[in-house]
N, CA, C and O atoms as a printed pandas DataFrame, in Angstrom:
     atom_number atom_name residue_name chain_id  residue_number  x_coord  y_coord  z_coord
0              1         N          MET        A               1  -28.416  157.805  -76.710
1              2        CA          MET        A               1  -28.980  157.387  -75.524
2              3         C          MET        A               1  -30.543  158.256  -75.299
3              4         O          MET        A               1  -31.545  157.776  -74.769
4              5         N          ARG        A               2  -30.412  159.520  -75.815
5              6        CA          ARG        A               2  -31.664  160.141  -75.661
6              7         C          ARG        A               2  -32.820  159.487  -76.496
7              8         O          ARG        A               2  -33.971  159.681  -76.103
8              9         N          LYS        A               3  -32.603  158.726  -77.619
9             10        CA          LYS        A               3  -33.551  157.970  -78.514
10            11         C          LYS        A               3  -34.110  156.797  -77.636
11            12         O          LYS        A               3  -35.272  156.441  -77.837
12            13         N          ILE        A               4  -33.337  156.157  -76.649
13            14        CA          ILE        A               4  -33.712  154.970  -75.989
14            15         C          ILE        A               4  -34.775  155.551  -74.952
15            16         O          ILE        A               4  -35.843  154.962  -74.792
16            17         N          TYR        A               5  -34.471  156.702  -74.258
17            18        CA          TYR        A               5  -35.424  157.360  -73.412
18            19         C          TYR        A               5  -36.730  157.803  -73.981
19            20         O          TYR        A               5  -37.723  157.892  -73.259
20            21         N          HIS        A               6  -36.757  158.077  -75.223
21            22        CA          HIS        A               6  -38.112  158.443  -76.060
22            23         C          HIS        A               6  -38.865  157.220  -76.240
23            24         O          HIS        A               6  -40.080  157.139  -76.054
24            25         N          GLU        A               7  -37.960  156.076  -76.683
25            26        CA          GLU        A               7  -38.709  154.920  -77.054
26            27         C          GLU        A               7  -39.368  154.382  -75.764
27            28         O          GLU        A               7  -40.533  153.985  -75.767
28            29         N          VAL        A               8  -38.597  154.379  -74.671
29            30        CA          VAL        A               8  -39.060  153.552  -73.447
30            31         C          VAL        A               8  -40.276  154.358  -73.020
31            32         O          VAL        A               8  -41.392  153.846  -72.928
32            33         N          PHE        A               9  -40.032  155.593  -72.772
33            34        CA          PHE        A               9  -41.224  156.351  -72.143
34            35         C          PHE        A               9  -42.505  156.385  -72.986
35            36         O          PHE        A               9  -43.644  156.290  -72.528
36            37         N          GLY        A              10  -42.177  156.530  -74.256
37            38        CA          GLY        A              10  -43.447  156.536  -75.183
38            39         C          GLY        A              10  -44.279  155.273  -75.291
39            40         O          GLY        A              10  -45.508  155.274  -75.352
40            41         N          LEU        A              11  -43.429  154.084  -75.311
41            42        CA          LEU        A              11  -44.180  152.801  -75.338
42            43         C          LEU        A              11  -44.737  152.440  -74.159
43            44         O          LEU        A              11  -45.818  151.853  -74.214
44            45         N          THR        A              12  -44.146  152.700  -72.887
45            46        CA          THR        A              12  -44.800  152.356  -71.663
46            47         C          THR        A              12  -45.839  153.224  -71.447
47            48         O          THR        A              12  -46.781  152.772  -70.796
48            49         N          SER        A              13  -45.910  154.456  -71.864
49            50        CA          SER        A              13  -47.036  155.274  -71.455
50            51         C          SER        A              13  -48.193  154.896  -72.341
51            52         O          SER        A              13  -49.279  154.755  -71.779
52            53         N          ILE        A              14  -48.129  154.723  -73.556
53            54        CA          ILE        A              14  -49.277  154.118  -74.350
54            55         C          ILE        A              14  -49.763  153.042  -73.948
55            56         O          ILE        A              14  -50.986  152.926  -73.871
56            57         N          TYR        A              15  -48.776  151.847  -73.545
57            58        CA          TYR        A              15  -49.382  150.743  -72.954
58            59         C          TYR        A              15  -50.176  150.785  -71.818
59            60         O          TYR        A              15  -51.218  150.159  -71.628
60            61         N          MET        A              16  -49.409  151.853  -70.800
61            62        CA          MET        A              16  -50.131  151.965  -69.569
62            63         C          MET        A              16  -51.432  152.667  -69.760
63            64         O          MET        A              16  -52.340  152.326  -69.003
64            65         N          MET        A              17  -51.652  153.513  -70.570
65            66        CA          MET        A              17  -52.908  154.338  -70.784
66            67         C          MET        A              17  -54.239  153.257  -71.326
67            68         O          MET        A              17  -55.413  153.226  -70.959
68            69         N          ILE        A              18  -53.587  152.521  -72.219
69            70        CA          ILE        A              18  -54.588  151.329  -72.645
70            71         C          ILE        A              18  -54.841  150.384  -71.697
71            72         O          ILE        A              18  -55.999  150.004  -71.527
72            73         N          GLY        A              19  -53.757  149.854  -70.921
73            74        CA          GLY        A              19  -54.238  148.962  -69.972
74            75         C          GLY        A              19  -55.081  149.612  -68.605
75            76         O          GLY        A              19  -55.888  148.952  -67.949
76            77         N          LEU        A              20  -54.778  150.804  -68.370
77            78        CA          LEU        A              20  -55.534  151.561  -67.369
78            79         C          LEU        A              20  -57.013  151.939  -67.694
79            80         O          LEU        A              20  -57.869  152.165  -66.838
80            81         N          ALA        A              21  -57.211  151.979  -69.129
81            82        CA          ALA        A              21  -58.593  152.355  -69.612
82            83         C          ALA        A              21  -59.366  150.893  -69.504
83            84         O          ALA        A              21  -60.468  150.802  -68.963
84            85         N          ILE        A              22  -58.650  149.726  -70.093
85            86        CA          ILE        A              22  -59.569  148.632  -70.146
86            87         C          ILE        A              22  -59.573  148.043  -68.790
87            88         O          ILE        A              22  -60.595  147.419  -68.504
88            89         N          GLY        A              23  -58.744  148.104  -67.995
89            90        CA          GLY        A              23  -58.934  147.496  -66.563
90            91         C          GLY        A              23  -59.948  148.298  -65.800
91            92         O          GLY        A              23  -60.876  147.697  -65.258
92            93         N          THR        A              24  -59.851  149.611  -65.710
93            94        CA          THR        A              24  -61.005  150.311  -65.019
94            95         C          THR        A              24  -62.281  150.231  -65.497
95            96         O          THR        A              24  -63.264  150.350  -64.764
96            97         N          MET        A              25  -62.346  150.013  -66.836
97            98        CA          MET        A              25  -63.751  149.933  -67.391
98            99         C          MET        A              25  -64.459  148.592  -66.934
99           100         O          MET        A              25  -65.657  148.483  -66.677
100          101         N          LEU        A              26  -63.377  147.460  -66.872
101          102        CA          LEU        A              26  -63.910  146.182  -66.448
102          103         C          LEU        A              26  -64.321  146.089  -65.131
103          104         O          LEU        A              26  -65.272  145.449  -64.682
104          105         N          ARG        A              27  -63.443  146.850  -64.497
105          106        CA          ARG        A              27  -63.642  146.939  -62.802
106          107         C          ARG        A              27  -64.755  147.798  -62.378
107          108         O          ARG        A              27  -65.475  147.394  -61.464
108          109         N          TYR        A              28  -64.976  148.896  -62.910
109          110        CA          TYR        A              28  -66.122  149.822  -62.437
110          111         C          TYR        A              28  -67.302  149.925  -63.386
111          112         O          TYR        A              28  -68.340  150.445  -62.979
112          113         N          GLY        A              29  -67.217  149.508  -64.506
113          114        CA          GLY        A              29  -68.305  149.596  -65.527
114          115         C          GLY        A              29  -68.123  151.156  -65.921
115          116         O          GLY        A              29  -67.023  151.623  -66.217
116          117         N          LEU        A              30  -69.271  151.880  -65.893
117          118        CA          LEU        A              30  -69.028  153.161  -66.537
118          119         C          LEU        A              30  -69.379  154.266  -65.184
119          120         O          LEU        A              30  -70.032  155.299  -65.333
120          121         N          ASP        A              31  -68.859  153.853  -64.002
121          122        CA          ASP        A              31  -68.737  154.786  -62.873
122          123         C          ASP        A              31  -67.668  155.742  -63.100
123          124         O          ASP        A              31  -66.536  155.415  -62.744
124          125         N          THR        A              32  -67.851  156.832  -63.619
125          126        CA          THR        A              32  -66.548  157.740  -63.978
126          127         C          THR        A              32  -65.936  158.216  -62.805
127          128         O          THR        A              32  -64.708  158.145  -62.845
128          129         N          SER        A              33  -66.415  158.677  -61.775
129          130        CA          SER        A              33  -65.831  159.173  -60.771
130          131         C          SER        A              33  -64.663  158.330  -60.038
131          132         O          SER        A              33  -63.579  158.782  -59.668
132          133         N          LYS        A              34  -65.144  156.957  -59.908
133          134        CA          LYS        A              34  -64.201  156.010  -59.280
134          135         C          LYS        A              34  -63.191  155.831  -60.301
135          136         O          LYS        A              34  -62.005  155.969  -60.003
136          137         N          MET        A              35  -63.581  155.513  -61.577
137          138        CA          MET        A              35  -62.541  155.340  -62.647
138          139         C          MET        A              35  -61.665  156.412  -62.622
139          140         O          MET        A              35  -60.510  156.014  -62.476
140          141         N          ILE        A              36  -61.773  157.777  -62.720
141          142        CA          ILE        A              36  -60.930  158.723  -62.713
142          143         C          ILE        A              36  -59.915  158.804  -61.499
143          144         O          ILE        A              36  -58.726  159.119  -61.532
144          145         N          GLN        A              37  -60.645  158.461  -60.492
145          146        CA          GLN        A              37  -59.746  158.301  -59.170
146          147         C          GLN        A              37  -58.577  157.136  -59.337
147          148         O          GLN        A              37  -57.358  157.253  -59.218
148          149         N          GLU        A              38  -59.270  156.128  -59.612
149          150        CA          GLU        A              38  -58.339  155.015  -59.819
150          151         C          GLU        A              38  -57.116  155.275  -60.876
151          152         O          GLU        A              38  -55.976  155.007  -60.495
152          153         N          VAL        A              39  -57.302  155.738  -62.057
153          154        CA          VAL        A              39  -56.558  156.079  -63.094
154          155         C          VAL        A              39  -55.597  157.127  -62.404
155          156         O          VAL        A              39  -54.388  156.946  -62.550
156          157         N          ASN        A              40  -56.044  158.224  -61.654
157          158        CA          ASN        A              40  -55.000  159.115  -61.135
158          159         C          ASN        A              40  -53.993  158.519  -60.118
159          160         O          ASN        A              40  -52.834  158.903  -59.960
160          161         N          GLN        A              41  -54.602  157.552  -59.476
161          162        CA          GLN        A              41  -53.710  156.963  -58.419
162          163         C          GLN        A              41  -52.698  155.944  -58.967
163          164         O          GLN        A              41  -51.590  155.906  -58.433
164          165         N          LEU        A              42  -52.960  155.169  -59.919
165          166        CA          LEU        A              42  -52.197  154.241  -60.731
166          167         C          LEU        A              42  -51.288  154.921  -61.617
167          168         O          LEU        A              42  -50.159  154.448  -61.742
168          169         N          ALA        A              43  -51.659  156.124  -62.352
169          170        CA          ALA        A              43  -50.743  156.955  -63.080
170          171         C          ALA        A              43  -49.845  157.593  -62.286
171          172         O          ALA        A              43  -48.748  157.752  -62.823
172          173         N          GLY        A              44  -49.961  158.023  -61.141
173          174        CA          GLY        A              44  -48.990  158.641  -60.228
174          175         C          GLY        A              44  -47.865  157.561  -59.790
175          176         O          GLY        A              44  -46.664  157.789  -59.935
176          177         N          LEU        A              45  -48.353  156.416  -59.263
177          178        CA          LEU        A              45  -47.323  155.444  -58.798
178          179         C          LEU        A              45  -46.691  154.990  -60.029
179          180         O          LEU        A              45  -45.496  154.747  -59.861
180          181         N          SER        A              46  -47.134  154.792  -61.264
181          182        CA          SER        A              46  -46.254  154.130  -62.269
182          183         C          SER        A              46  -45.142  155.242  -62.744
183          184         O          SER        A              46  -44.007  154.914  -63.088
184          185         N          SER        A              47  -45.556  156.444  -62.723
185          186        CA          SER        A              47  -44.701  157.642  -63.055
186          187         C          SER        A              47  -43.563  157.639  -62.168
187          188         O          SER        A              47  -42.405  157.715  -62.579
188          189         N          ILE        A              48  -43.898  157.548  -60.920
189          190        CA          ILE        A              48  -42.658  157.468  -59.908
190          191         C          ILE        A              48  -41.868  156.309  -60.321
191          192         O          ILE        A              48  -40.685  156.523  -60.585
192          193         N          TYR        A              49  -42.299  155.176  -60.416
193          194        CA          TYR        A              49  -41.357  154.006  -60.781
194          195         C          TYR        A              49  -40.739  154.275  -62.214
195          196         O          TYR        A              49  -39.610  153.825  -62.410
196          197         N          LEU        A              50  -41.275  154.860  -63.080
197          198        CA          LEU        A              50  -40.766  155.072  -64.389
198          199         C          LEU        A              50  -39.648  155.975  -64.030
199          200         O          LEU        A              50  -38.536  155.621  -64.420
200          201         N          PHE        A              51  -39.745  157.114  -63.336
201          202        CA          PHE        A              51  -38.557  157.931  -63.050
202          203         C          PHE        A              51  -37.545  157.346  -62.457
203          204         O          PHE        A              51  -36.414  157.655  -62.830
204          205         N          PHE        A              52  -37.707  156.436  -61.472
205          206        CA          PHE        A              52  -36.487  155.912  -60.855
206          207         C          PHE        A              52  -35.770  154.990  -61.705
207          208         O          PHE        A              52  -34.553  154.813  -61.632
208          209         N          GLY        A              53  -36.762  154.241  -62.739
209          210        CA          GLY        A              53  -36.008  153.307  -63.622
210          211         C          GLY        A              53  -35.284  154.216  -64.619
211          212         O          GLY        A              53  -34.073  154.065  -64.785
212          213         N          LEU        A              54  -35.917  155.087  -65.246
213          214        CA          LEU        A              54  -34.837  155.980  -65.989
214          215         C          LEU        A              54  -33.831  156.455  -65.519
215          216         O          LEU        A              54  -32.791  156.384  -66.174
216          217         N          THR        A              55  -33.845  157.060  -64.282
217          218        CA          THR        A              55  -32.709  157.438  -63.645
218          219         C          THR        A              55  -31.639  156.544  -63.327
219          220         O          THR        A              55  -30.491  156.980  -63.249
220          221         N          ALA        A              56  -31.936  155.171  -63.109
221          222        CA          ALA        A              56  -30.961  154.270  -62.960
222          223         C          ALA        A              56  -30.434  153.915  -64.332
223          224         O          ALA        A              56  -29.210  153.791  -64.367
224          225         N          ILE        A              57  -31.095  153.720  -65.498
225          226        CA          ILE        A              57  -30.614  153.611  -66.760
226          227         C          ILE        A              57  -29.457  154.845  -67.213
227          228         O          ILE        A              57  -28.426  154.603  -67.839
228          229         N          TYR        A              58  -29.860  156.117  -66.774
229          230        CA          TYR        A              58  -28.886  157.121  -67.003
230          231         C          TYR        A              58  -27.728  157.076  -66.141
231          232         O          TYR        A              58  -26.590  157.270  -66.567
232          233         N          CYS        A              59  -27.990  156.831  -64.977
233          234        CA          CYS        A              59  -26.844  156.672  -64.275
234          235         C          CYS        A              59  -25.936  155.520  -64.615
235          236         O          CYS        A              59  -24.713  155.656  -64.653
236          237         N          GLY        A              60  -26.434  154.601  -64.815
237          238        CA          GLY        A              60  -25.728  153.355  -65.536
238          239         C          GLY        A              60  -25.038  153.434  -66.605
239          240         O          GLY        A              60  -24.012  152.759  -66.683
240          241         N          SER        A              61  -25.432  154.266  -67.669
241          242        CA          SER        A              61  -24.829  154.679  -68.940
242          243         C          SER        A              61  -23.676  155.736  -68.663
243          244         O          SER        A              61  -22.619  155.755  -69.293
244          245         N          LYS        A              62  -23.999  156.576  -67.684
245          246        CA          LYS        A              62  -22.768  157.672  -67.260
246          247         C          LYS        A              62  -21.534  156.710  -66.795
247          248         O          LYS        A              62  -20.401  156.807  -67.268
248          249         N          LEU        A              63  -21.955  155.692  -65.718
249          250        CA          LEU        A              63  -20.874  155.235  -65.139
250          251         C          LEU        A              63  -20.022  154.233  -66.224
251          252         O          LEU        A              63  -18.852  153.959  -65.956
252          253         N          LYS        A              64  -20.639  153.715  -67.418
253          254        CA          LYS        A              64  -20.043  152.809  -68.388
254          255         C          LYS        A              64  -19.196  153.839  -68.992
255          256         O          LYS        A              64  -17.994  153.635  -69.165
256          257         N          ASP        A              65  -19.812  155.019  -69.347
257          258        CA          ASP        A              65  -18.945  156.120  -70.333
258          259         C          ASP        A              65  -17.811  156.518  -69.356
259          260         O          ASP        A              65  -16.761  156.754  -69.955
260          261         N          ALA        A              66  -17.749  156.642  -68.125
261          262        CA          ALA        A              66  -16.657  156.943  -67.366
262          263         C          ALA        A              66  -15.652  155.988  -67.231
263          264         O          ALA        A              66  -14.477  156.311  -67.060
264          265         N          LYS        A              67  -16.115  154.584  -67.311
265          266        CA          LYS        A              67  -14.976  153.647  -67.328
266          267         C          LYS        A              67  -14.211  153.647  -68.547
267          268         O          LYS        A              67  -13.093  153.131  -68.546
268          269         N          GLY        A              68  -14.738  154.220  -69.691
269          270        CA          GLY        A              68  -14.111  154.263  -70.932
270          271         C          GLY        A              68  -14.716  153.141  -71.800
271          272         O          GLY        A              68  -14.157  152.823  -72.850
272          273         N          ASP        A              69  -15.802  152.557  -71.400
273          274        CA          ASP        A              69  -16.378  151.500  -72.579
274          275         C          ASP        A              69  -17.490  152.080  -73.446
275          276         O          ASP        A              69  -18.633  152.275  -73.032
276          277         N          LYS        A              70  -17.059  152.345  -74.699
277          278        CA          LYS        A              70  -17.937  153.096  -75.607
278          279         C          LYS        A              70  -18.641  152.205  -76.397
279          280         O          LYS        A              70  -19.216  152.675  -77.378
280          281         N          SER        A              71  -18.726  150.918  -76.160
281          282        CA          SER        A              71  -19.706  149.954  -76.880
282          283         C          SER        A              71  -20.979  150.044  -76.564
283          284         O          SER        A              71  -21.298  149.855  -75.390
284          285         N          GLU        A              72  -21.932  150.338  -77.509
285          286        CA          GLU        A              72  -23.377  150.450  -77.173
286          287         C          GLU        A              72  -24.268  149.435  -78.060
287          288         O          GLU        A              72  -25.489  149.394  -77.912
């Protein structure tokens, strides 16, 4: 289960950073102050969503284990 967390978190963070970099460069050009502000705002929101998503996955796996279903 821990391997799943690392894969999901690693891949989404890499894709998120690439997408944010390209999107903000296309949107603001080379105005770094607006770019940094936008990246901070979007990264904060997506980390909140990612936290709730991983919490839901973890709770779901614990419920499945509690029911006795060991198939993964």
